[in-house]
Coordinates of C-alpha atoms in Angstrom, one line a residue:
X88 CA 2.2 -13.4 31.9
X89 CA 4.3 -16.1 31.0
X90 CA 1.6 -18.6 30.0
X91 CA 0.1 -15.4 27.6
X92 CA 3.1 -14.5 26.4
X93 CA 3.6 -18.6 25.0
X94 CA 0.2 -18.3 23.5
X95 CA 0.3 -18.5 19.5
X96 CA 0.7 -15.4 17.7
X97 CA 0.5 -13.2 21.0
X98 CA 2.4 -9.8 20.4
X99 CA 4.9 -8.9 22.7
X100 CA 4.2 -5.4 23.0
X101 CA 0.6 -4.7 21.1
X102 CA -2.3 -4.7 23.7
X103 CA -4.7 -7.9 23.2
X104 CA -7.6 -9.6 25.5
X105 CA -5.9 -12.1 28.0
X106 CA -8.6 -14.5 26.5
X107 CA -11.5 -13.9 23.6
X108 CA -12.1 -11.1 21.0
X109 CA -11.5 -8.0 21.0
X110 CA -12.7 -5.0 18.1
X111 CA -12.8 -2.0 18.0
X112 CA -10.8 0.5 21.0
X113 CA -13.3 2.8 23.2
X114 CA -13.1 6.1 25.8
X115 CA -9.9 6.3 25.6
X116 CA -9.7 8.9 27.9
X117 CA -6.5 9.7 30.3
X118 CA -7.1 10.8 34.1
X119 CA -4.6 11.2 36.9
X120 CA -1.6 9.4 35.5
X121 CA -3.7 6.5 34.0
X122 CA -4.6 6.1 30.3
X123 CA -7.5 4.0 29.6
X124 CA -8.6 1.6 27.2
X125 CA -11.9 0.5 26.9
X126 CA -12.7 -1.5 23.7
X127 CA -15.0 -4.1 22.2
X128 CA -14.9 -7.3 24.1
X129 CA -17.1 -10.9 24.1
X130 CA -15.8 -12.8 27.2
X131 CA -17.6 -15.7 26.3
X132 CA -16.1 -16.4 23.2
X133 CA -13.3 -15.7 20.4
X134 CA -15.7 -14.7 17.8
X135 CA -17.6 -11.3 17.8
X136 CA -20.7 -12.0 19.9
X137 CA -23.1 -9.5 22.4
X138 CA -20.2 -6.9 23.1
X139 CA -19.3 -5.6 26.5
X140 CA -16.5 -2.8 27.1
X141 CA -13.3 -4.7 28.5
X142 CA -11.1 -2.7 30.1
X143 CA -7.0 -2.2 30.2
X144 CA -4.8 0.6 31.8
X145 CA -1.4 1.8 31.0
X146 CA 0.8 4.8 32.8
X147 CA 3.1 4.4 29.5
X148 CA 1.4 3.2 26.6
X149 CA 3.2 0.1 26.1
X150 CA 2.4 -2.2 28.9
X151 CA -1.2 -2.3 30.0
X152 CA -3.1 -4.0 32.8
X153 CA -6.5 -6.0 31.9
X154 CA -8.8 -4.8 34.8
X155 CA -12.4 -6.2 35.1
X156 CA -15.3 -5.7 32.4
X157 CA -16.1 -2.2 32.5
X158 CA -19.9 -2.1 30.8
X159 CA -22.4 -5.0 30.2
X160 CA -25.5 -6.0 28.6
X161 CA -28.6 -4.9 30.2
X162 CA -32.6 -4.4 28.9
X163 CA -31.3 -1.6 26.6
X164 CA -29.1 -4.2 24.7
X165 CA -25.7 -4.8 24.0
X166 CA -22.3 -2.1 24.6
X167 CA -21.5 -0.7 21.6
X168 CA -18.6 1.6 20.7
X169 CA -18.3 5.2 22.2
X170 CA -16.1 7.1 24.1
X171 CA -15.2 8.4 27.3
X172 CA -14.4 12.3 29.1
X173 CA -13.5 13.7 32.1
X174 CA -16.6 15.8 33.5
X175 CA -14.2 18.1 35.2
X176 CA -17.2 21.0 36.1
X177 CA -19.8 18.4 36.8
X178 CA -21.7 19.6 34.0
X179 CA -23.5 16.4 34.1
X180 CA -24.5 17.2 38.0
X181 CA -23.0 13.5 38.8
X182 CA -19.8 14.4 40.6
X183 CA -20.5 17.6 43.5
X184 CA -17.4 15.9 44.8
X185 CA -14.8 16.3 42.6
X186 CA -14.3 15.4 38.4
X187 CA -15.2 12.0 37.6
X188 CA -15.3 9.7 33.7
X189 CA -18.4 9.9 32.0
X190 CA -18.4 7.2 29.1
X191 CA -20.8 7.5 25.6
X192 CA -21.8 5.0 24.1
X193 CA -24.6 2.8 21.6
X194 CA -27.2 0.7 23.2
X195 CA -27.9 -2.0 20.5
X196 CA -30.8 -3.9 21.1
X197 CA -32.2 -7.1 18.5
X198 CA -35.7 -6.6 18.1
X199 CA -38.0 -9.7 17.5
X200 CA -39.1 -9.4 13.3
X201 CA -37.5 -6.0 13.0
X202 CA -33.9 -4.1 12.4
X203 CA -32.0 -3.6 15.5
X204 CA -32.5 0.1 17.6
X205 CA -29.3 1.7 18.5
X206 CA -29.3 4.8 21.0
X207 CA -26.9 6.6 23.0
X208 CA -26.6 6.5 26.6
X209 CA -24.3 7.2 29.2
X210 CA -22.4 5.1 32.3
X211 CA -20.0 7.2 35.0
X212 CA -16.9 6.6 37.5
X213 CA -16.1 8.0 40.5
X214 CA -13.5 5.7 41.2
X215 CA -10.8 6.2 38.5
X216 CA -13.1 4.0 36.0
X217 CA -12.7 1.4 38.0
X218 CA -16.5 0.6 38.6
X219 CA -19.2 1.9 36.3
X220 CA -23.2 3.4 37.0
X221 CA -25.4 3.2 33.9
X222 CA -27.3 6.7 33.9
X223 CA -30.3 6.2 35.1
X224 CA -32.2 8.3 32.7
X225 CA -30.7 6.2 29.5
X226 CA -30.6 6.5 27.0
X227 CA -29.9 10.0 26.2
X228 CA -30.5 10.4 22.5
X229 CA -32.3 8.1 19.7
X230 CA -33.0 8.9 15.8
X231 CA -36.0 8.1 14.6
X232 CA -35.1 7.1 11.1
X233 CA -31.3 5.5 10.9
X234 CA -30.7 2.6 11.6
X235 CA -27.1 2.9 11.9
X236 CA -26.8 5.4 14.5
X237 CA -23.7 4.8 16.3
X238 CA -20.5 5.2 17.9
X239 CA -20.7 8.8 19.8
X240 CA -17.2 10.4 20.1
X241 CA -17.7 13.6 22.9
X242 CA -15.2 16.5 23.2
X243 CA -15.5 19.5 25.0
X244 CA -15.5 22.5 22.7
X245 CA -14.2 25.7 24.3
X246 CA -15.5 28.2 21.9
X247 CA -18.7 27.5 22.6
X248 CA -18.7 26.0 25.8
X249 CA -20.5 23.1 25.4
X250 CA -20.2 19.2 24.2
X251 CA -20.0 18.4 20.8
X252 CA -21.1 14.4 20.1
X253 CA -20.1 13.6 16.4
X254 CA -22.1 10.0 15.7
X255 CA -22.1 7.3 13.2
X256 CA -25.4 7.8 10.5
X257 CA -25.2 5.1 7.7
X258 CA -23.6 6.7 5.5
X259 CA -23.0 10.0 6.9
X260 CA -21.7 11.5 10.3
X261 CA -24.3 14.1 12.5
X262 CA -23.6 16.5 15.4
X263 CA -24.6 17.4 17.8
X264 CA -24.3 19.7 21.2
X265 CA -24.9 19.5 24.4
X266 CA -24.5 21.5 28.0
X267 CA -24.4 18.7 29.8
X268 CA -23.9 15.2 28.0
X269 CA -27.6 14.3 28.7
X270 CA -29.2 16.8 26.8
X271 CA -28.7 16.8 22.8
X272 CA -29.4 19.0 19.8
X273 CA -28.9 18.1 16.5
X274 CA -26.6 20.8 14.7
X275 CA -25.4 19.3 11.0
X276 CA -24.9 16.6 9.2
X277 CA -22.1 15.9 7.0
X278 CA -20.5 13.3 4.2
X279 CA -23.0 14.0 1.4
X280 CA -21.1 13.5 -2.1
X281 CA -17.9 13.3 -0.4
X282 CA -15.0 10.6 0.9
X283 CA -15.6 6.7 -0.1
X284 CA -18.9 5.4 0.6
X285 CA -17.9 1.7 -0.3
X286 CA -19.2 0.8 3.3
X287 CA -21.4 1.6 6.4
X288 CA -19.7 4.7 8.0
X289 CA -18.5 4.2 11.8
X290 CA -16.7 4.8 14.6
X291 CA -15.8 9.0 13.8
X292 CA -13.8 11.2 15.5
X293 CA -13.4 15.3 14.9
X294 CA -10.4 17.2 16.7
X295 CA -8.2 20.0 15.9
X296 CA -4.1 20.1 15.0
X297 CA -1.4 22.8 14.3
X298 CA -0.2 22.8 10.9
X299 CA 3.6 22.4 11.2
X300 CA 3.6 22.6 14.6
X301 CA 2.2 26.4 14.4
X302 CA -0.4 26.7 17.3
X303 CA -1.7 29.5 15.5
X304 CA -2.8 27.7 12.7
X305 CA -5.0 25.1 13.6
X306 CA -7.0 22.3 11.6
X307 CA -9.9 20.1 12.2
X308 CA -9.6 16.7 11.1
X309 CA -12.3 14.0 10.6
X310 CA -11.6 10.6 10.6
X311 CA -14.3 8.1 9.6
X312 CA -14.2 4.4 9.5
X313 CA -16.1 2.4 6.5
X314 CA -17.0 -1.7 7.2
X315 CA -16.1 -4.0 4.6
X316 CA -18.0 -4.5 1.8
X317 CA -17.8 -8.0 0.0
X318 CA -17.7 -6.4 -3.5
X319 CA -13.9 -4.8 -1.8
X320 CA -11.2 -6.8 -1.6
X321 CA -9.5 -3.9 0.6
X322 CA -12.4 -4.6 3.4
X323 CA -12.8 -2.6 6.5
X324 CA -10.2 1.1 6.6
X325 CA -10.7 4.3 7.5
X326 CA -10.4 7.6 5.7
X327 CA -9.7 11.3 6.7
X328 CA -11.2 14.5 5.8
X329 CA -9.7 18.1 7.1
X330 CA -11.2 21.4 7.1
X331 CA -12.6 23.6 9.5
X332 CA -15.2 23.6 12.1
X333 CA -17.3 26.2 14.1
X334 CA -19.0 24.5 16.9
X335 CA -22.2 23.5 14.9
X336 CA -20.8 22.0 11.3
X337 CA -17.8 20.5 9.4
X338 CA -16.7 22.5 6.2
X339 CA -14.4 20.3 4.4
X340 CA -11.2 22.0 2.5
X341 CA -10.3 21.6 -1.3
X342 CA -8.3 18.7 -0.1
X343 CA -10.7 16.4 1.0
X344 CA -12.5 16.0 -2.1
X345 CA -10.0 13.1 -2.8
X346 CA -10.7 10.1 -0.6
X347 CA -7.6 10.0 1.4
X348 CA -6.9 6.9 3.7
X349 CA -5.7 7.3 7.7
X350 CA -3.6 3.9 6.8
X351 CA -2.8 2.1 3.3
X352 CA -2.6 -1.9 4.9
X353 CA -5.8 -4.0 5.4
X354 CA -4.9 -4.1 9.1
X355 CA -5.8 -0.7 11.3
X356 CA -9.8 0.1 12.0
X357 CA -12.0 1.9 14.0
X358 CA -9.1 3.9 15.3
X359 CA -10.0 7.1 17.5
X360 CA -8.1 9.1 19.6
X361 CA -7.5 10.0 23.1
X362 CA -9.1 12.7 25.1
X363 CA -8.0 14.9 28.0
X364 CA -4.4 14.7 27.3
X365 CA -2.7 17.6 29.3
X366 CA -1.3 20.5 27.8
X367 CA 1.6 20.0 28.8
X368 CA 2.2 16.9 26.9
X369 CA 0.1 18.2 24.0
X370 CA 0.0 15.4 21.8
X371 CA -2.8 13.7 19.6
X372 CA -2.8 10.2 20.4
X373 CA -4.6 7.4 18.1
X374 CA -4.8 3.8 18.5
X375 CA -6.7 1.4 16.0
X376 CA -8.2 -1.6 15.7
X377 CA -5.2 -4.4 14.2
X378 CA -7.3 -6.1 12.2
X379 CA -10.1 -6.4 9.2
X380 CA -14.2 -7.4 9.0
X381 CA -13.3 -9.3 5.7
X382 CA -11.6 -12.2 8.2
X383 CA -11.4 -11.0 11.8
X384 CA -13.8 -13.9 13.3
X385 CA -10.9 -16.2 11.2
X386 CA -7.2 -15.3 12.0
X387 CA -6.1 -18.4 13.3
X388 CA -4.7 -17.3 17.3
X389 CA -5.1 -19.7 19.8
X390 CA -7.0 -18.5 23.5
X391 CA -7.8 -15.2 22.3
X392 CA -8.6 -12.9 18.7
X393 CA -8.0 -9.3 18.0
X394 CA -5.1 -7.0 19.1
X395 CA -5.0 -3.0 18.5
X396 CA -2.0 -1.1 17.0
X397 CA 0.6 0.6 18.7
X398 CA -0.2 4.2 20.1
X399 CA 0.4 6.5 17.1
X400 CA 1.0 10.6 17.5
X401 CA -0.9 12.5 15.2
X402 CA -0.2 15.6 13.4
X403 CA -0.5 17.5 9.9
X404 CA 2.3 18.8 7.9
X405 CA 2.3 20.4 4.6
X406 CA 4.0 18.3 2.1
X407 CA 4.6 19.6 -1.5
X408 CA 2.1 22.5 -1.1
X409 CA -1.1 19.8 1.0
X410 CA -1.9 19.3 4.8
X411 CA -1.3 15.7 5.3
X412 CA -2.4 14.1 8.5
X413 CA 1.0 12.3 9.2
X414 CA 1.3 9.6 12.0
X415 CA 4.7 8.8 14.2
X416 CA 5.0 6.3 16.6
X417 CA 4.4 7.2 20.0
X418 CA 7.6 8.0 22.0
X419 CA 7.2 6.1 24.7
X420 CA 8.2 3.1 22.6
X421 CA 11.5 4.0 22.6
X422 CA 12.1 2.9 26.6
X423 CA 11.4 -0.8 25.2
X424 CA 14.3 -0.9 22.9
X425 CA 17.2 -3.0 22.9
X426 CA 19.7 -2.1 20.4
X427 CA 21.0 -5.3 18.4
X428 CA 22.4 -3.6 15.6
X429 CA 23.5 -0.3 13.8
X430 CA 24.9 0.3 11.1
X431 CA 26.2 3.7 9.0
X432 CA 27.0 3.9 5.7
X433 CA 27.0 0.2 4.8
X434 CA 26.6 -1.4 1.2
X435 CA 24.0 -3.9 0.9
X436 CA 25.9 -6.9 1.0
X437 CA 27.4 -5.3 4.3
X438 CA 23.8 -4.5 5.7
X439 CA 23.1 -8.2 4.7
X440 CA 25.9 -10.2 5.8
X441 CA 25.5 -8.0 9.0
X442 CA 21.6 -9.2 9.2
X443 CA 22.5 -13.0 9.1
X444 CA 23.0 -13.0 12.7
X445 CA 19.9 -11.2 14.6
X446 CA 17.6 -14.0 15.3
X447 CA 14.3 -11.8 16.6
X448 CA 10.2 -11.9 16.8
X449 CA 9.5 -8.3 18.1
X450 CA 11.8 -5.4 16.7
X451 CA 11.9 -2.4 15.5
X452 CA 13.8 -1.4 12.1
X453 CA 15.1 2.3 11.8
X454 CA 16.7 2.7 8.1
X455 CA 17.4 5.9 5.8
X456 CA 17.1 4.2 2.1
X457 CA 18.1 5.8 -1.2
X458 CA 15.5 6.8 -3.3
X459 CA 17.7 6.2 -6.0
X460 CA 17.5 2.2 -6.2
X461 CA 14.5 -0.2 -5.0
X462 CA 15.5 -2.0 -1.7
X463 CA 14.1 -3.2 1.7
X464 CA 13.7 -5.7 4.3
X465 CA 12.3 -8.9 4.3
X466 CA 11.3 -10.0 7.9
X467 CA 9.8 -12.8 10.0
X468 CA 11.5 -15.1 7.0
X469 CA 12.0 -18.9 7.6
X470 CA 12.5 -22.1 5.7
X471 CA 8.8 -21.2 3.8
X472 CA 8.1 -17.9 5.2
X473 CA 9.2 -14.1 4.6
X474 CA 7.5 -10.6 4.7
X475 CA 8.7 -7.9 2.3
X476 CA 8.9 -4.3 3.1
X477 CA 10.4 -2.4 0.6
X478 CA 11.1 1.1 -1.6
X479 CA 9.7 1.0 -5.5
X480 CA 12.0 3.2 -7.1
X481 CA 9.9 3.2 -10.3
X482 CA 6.3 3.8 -8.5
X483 CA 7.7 6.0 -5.6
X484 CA 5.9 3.5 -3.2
X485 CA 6.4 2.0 0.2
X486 CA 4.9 -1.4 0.1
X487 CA 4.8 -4.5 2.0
X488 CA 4.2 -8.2 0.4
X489 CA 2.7 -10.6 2.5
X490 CA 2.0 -13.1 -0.4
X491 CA 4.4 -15.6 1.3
X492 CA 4.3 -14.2 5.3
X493 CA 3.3 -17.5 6.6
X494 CA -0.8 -19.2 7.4
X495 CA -3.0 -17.7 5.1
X496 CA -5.7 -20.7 4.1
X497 CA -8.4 -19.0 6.6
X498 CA -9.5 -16.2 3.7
X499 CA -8.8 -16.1 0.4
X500 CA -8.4 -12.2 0.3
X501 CA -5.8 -12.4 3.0
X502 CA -2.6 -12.8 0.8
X503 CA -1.8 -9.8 -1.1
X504 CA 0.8 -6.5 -1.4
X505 CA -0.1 -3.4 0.2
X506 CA 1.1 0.2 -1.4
X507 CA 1.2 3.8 -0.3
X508 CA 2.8 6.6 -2.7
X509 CA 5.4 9.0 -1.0
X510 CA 5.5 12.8 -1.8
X511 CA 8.3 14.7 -0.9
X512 CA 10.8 11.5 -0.5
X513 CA 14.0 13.6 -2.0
X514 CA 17.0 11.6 -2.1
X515 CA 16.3 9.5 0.8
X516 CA 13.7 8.1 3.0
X517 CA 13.3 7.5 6.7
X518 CA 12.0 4.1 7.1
X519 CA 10.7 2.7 10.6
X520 CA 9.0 -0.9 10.9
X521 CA 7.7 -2.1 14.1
X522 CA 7.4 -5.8 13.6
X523 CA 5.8 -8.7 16.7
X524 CA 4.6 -11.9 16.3
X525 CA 1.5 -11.4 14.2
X526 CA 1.9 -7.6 13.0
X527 CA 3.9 -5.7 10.5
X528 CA 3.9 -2.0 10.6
X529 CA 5.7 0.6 8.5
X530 CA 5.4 4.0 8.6
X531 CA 7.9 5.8 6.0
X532 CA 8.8 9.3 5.2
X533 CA 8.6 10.3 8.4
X534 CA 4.9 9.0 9.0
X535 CA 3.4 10.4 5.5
X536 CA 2.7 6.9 4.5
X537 CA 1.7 4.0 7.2
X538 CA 1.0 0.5 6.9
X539 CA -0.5 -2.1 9.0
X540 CA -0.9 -5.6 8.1
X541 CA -1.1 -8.7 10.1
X542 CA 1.1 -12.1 9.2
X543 CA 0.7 -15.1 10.6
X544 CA 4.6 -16.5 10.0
X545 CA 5.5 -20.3 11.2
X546 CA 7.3 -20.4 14.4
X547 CA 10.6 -20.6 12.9
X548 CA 10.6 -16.8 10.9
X549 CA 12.7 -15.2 13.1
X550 CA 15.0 -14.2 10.6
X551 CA 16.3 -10.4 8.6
X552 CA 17.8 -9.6 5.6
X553 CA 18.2 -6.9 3.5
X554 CA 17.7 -6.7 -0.4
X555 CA 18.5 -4.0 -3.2
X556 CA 19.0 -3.7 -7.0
X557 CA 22.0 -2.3 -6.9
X558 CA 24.6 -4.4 -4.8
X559 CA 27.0 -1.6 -4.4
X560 CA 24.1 1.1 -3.2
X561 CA 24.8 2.6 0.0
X562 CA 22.4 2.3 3.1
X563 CA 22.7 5.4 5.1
X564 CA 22.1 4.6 8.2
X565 CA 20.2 1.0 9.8
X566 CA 19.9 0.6 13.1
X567 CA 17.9 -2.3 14.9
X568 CA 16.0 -3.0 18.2
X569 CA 14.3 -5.7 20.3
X570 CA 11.5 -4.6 21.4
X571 CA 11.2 -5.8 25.3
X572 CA 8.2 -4.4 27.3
X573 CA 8.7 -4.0 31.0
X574 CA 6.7 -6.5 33.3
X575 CA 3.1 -5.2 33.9
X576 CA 2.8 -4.0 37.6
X577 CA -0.6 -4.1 39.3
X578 CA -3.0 -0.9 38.6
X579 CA -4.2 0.4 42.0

């Protein structure tokens, strides 16, 4: 741990490859007191090359254990994205001994002269996932026609007691239904005319939430990924769509006939959630992808390339009158924290000659700021670097400006200033940044708005300090952690 955590750019508490590239997360799936994380992994190199499934584990979703490659290569092609479920009835017939993890996923194989053929096809565990059996009868479903055909996500659906598969199709989503995840029937299609089709659709995910915490009330939401385009400077992001769903097909709601974006920064992809969450904790859990297609294969680590986000918790709230998907951090954070400062009530030059001191890398900033005057943060700042987060008074946006955050040089499009508007703000807003050695992330007004960008300060930035427009404004409250993840024990 100690020679990783000394690696360049390294977070100290967001999940990355030991060595190599990592993309996009896959089957996250939780089973007995383990969640998993499978995602996109070359172990050969630190640029995006014939993808395997690496594997990590957590029991808290903050410190994770790298176990061995879970899926590889074989004569049906390279180990695509998916996911991954707990067959708890045996439905499948593979486990007369108990539940076991069945994992979904794309087959992509290069063909000679030709595009590439991607098809679905399943592995399983019976060992708590820690050694995978390609079906033998794989794969389990092709498409004749697209050639993007990708990136199952499989839930059970009560209602109608069966699996649902919702799949990647150019520039649309399909699903489909099965009784037994090797079976499939088409059922709809869906993204005709509607959401941004400024790149290939991928990675999708369907799932229902309460609407203000009303159980009786329930939403589907889709979320759908779209790769960069070159003629976009915003690259790779992913967008959301709610409505309802009956088993067989998506209906969107008036709502969604505006794009609307999961996350406003360049820096969160391919995000999908977790399945087989208990009950009793109840939550929808996301994690994403922490970077973008524009300049992935570029950021300039050293030993390894990718990260993923923190775990967010999902939900929808009304706000002014709409059902907005809003994203909190997850809770389990909270055990990492360190407090370092807090203040109540201070003035700006209090809140900055109080910020002089805290010399930090990996933190957490908790502010309520007035709505009344523009103000913010600018962290990770140095002798040439400094990351603005701030409050536009005049725009009613959240923003962070990462024209001067530190190594940029690898992409042109890299350098820029990120915005998401706030509804409902009222007077004030609550304002939480999680900030690491490579990673900025805001969400504001209690999750309506989120941003994720990456930074790349000199070693230096370790420094905070506080800005507004009005000197005598009041900050209501401030409060700052260290963010210190406990030591990573061995997963049995």
């Amino acid at each position: 741990m100690s020679i990783l955590a000394k690696q360049k750019f390294r977070g100290a508490y967001h999940i990355s490859p030991q060595v190599n590239w990592m993309n996009d997360p896959n089957g996250m799936v939780y089973y007995e007191g383990e969640y998993h994380l499978f995602y996109q992994h070359h172990p050969y190199g630190d640029t995006w090359g014939p993808m395997h499934w690496g594997h990590a584990v957590s029991k808290d979703l903050v410190t994770w254990e790298e176990l061995d490659i879970a899926l590889a290569p074989d004569e049906h092609g390279t180990i695509f994205s998916g996911s991954a479920v707990v067959d708890w009835n045996n439905t499948t017939g593979l486990f007369p001994d108990g539940p076991g993890l069945v994992a979904i996923f794309t087959h992509h194989l290069e063909v000679q002269g030709s595009h590439p053929i991607q098809r679905q096809s399943l592995a399983y565990s019976k060992d708590k996932g820690r050694t995978w059996m390609k079906y033998a009868g794989n794969p389990v479903l092709t498409h004749e026609t697209f050639v993007d055909f990708r990136d199952p996500k499989v839930f059970w659906h009560e209602e109608t007691h069966r699996w649902v598969m919702i799949i990647a199709c150019g520039q649309t989503v399909c699903l489909y239904h099965s009784p037994d995840l090797i079976s499939w029937t088409f059922g709809s299609e869906f993204g005709e005319g509607i959401g941004s089709h400024d790149g290939v659709w991928e990675c999708p995910d369907l799932f229902p939430l309460a609407i203000d915490g009303d159980a009786s009330n329930l939403k589907w939401v889709m979320i759908v990924s779209i790769g960069a385009d070159p003629a976009f400077a915003e690259g790779s992001r992913t967008q959301y769509f709610t409505g309802d769903f009956d088993g067989m097909a998506f209906t969107p709601d008036a709502a969604s006939s505006e794009v609307r974006w999961v996350d406003h920064g360049r820096d969160n992809y391919a995000g999908v959630t977790w399945s087989d969450i208990p009950e009793s904790d109840g939550r929808r859990l996301m994690i994403g992808w922490m970077s973008n297609w524009q300049y992935a294969n570029l950021t300039p680590t050293e030993g390894f390339r990718g990260a993923m986000t923190i775990v967010r918790e999902m939900s929808l709230e009304t706000r002014e009158g709409v059902v907005t998907l809003v994203q909190k951090p997850a809770t389990e954070l909270e055990s990492i924290r360190k407090p370092i400062l807090a203040l109540q009530g201070a003035t700006a030059a209090e809140a900055e000659h109080a910020l002089q001191k805290p010399q930090l890398v990996s933190y957490e900033i908790h502010a309520e700021l007035s709505t009344e005057y523009s103000s913010g943060f600018v962290v990770r700042t140095g002798a040439a670097n400094g990351t603005v987060v701030g409050f536009d008074a005049v725009s009613g946006c959240v923003y962070v400006d990462r024209t001067k955050s530190g190594e940029h040089s690898f992409h042109p499009l890299f350098r820029g200033v990120q915005t998401a508007k706030l509804v409902s703000a009222g007077d004030s807003i609550d304002l939480r940044v999680f900030v690491d050695s490579a990673s900025v992330e805001v969400f504001a007004n209690n999750g309506q708005a989120v941003i994720t960008d990456l930074i790349y300060p000199d070693a230096d930035a370790t420094g905070i300090s506080f800005f507004s427009e009005q000197a005598d404004s009041v900050l209501s409250s401030l409060r700052i952690y260290e963010l210190i993840p406990h030591v990573a024990g061995k997963a049995e």
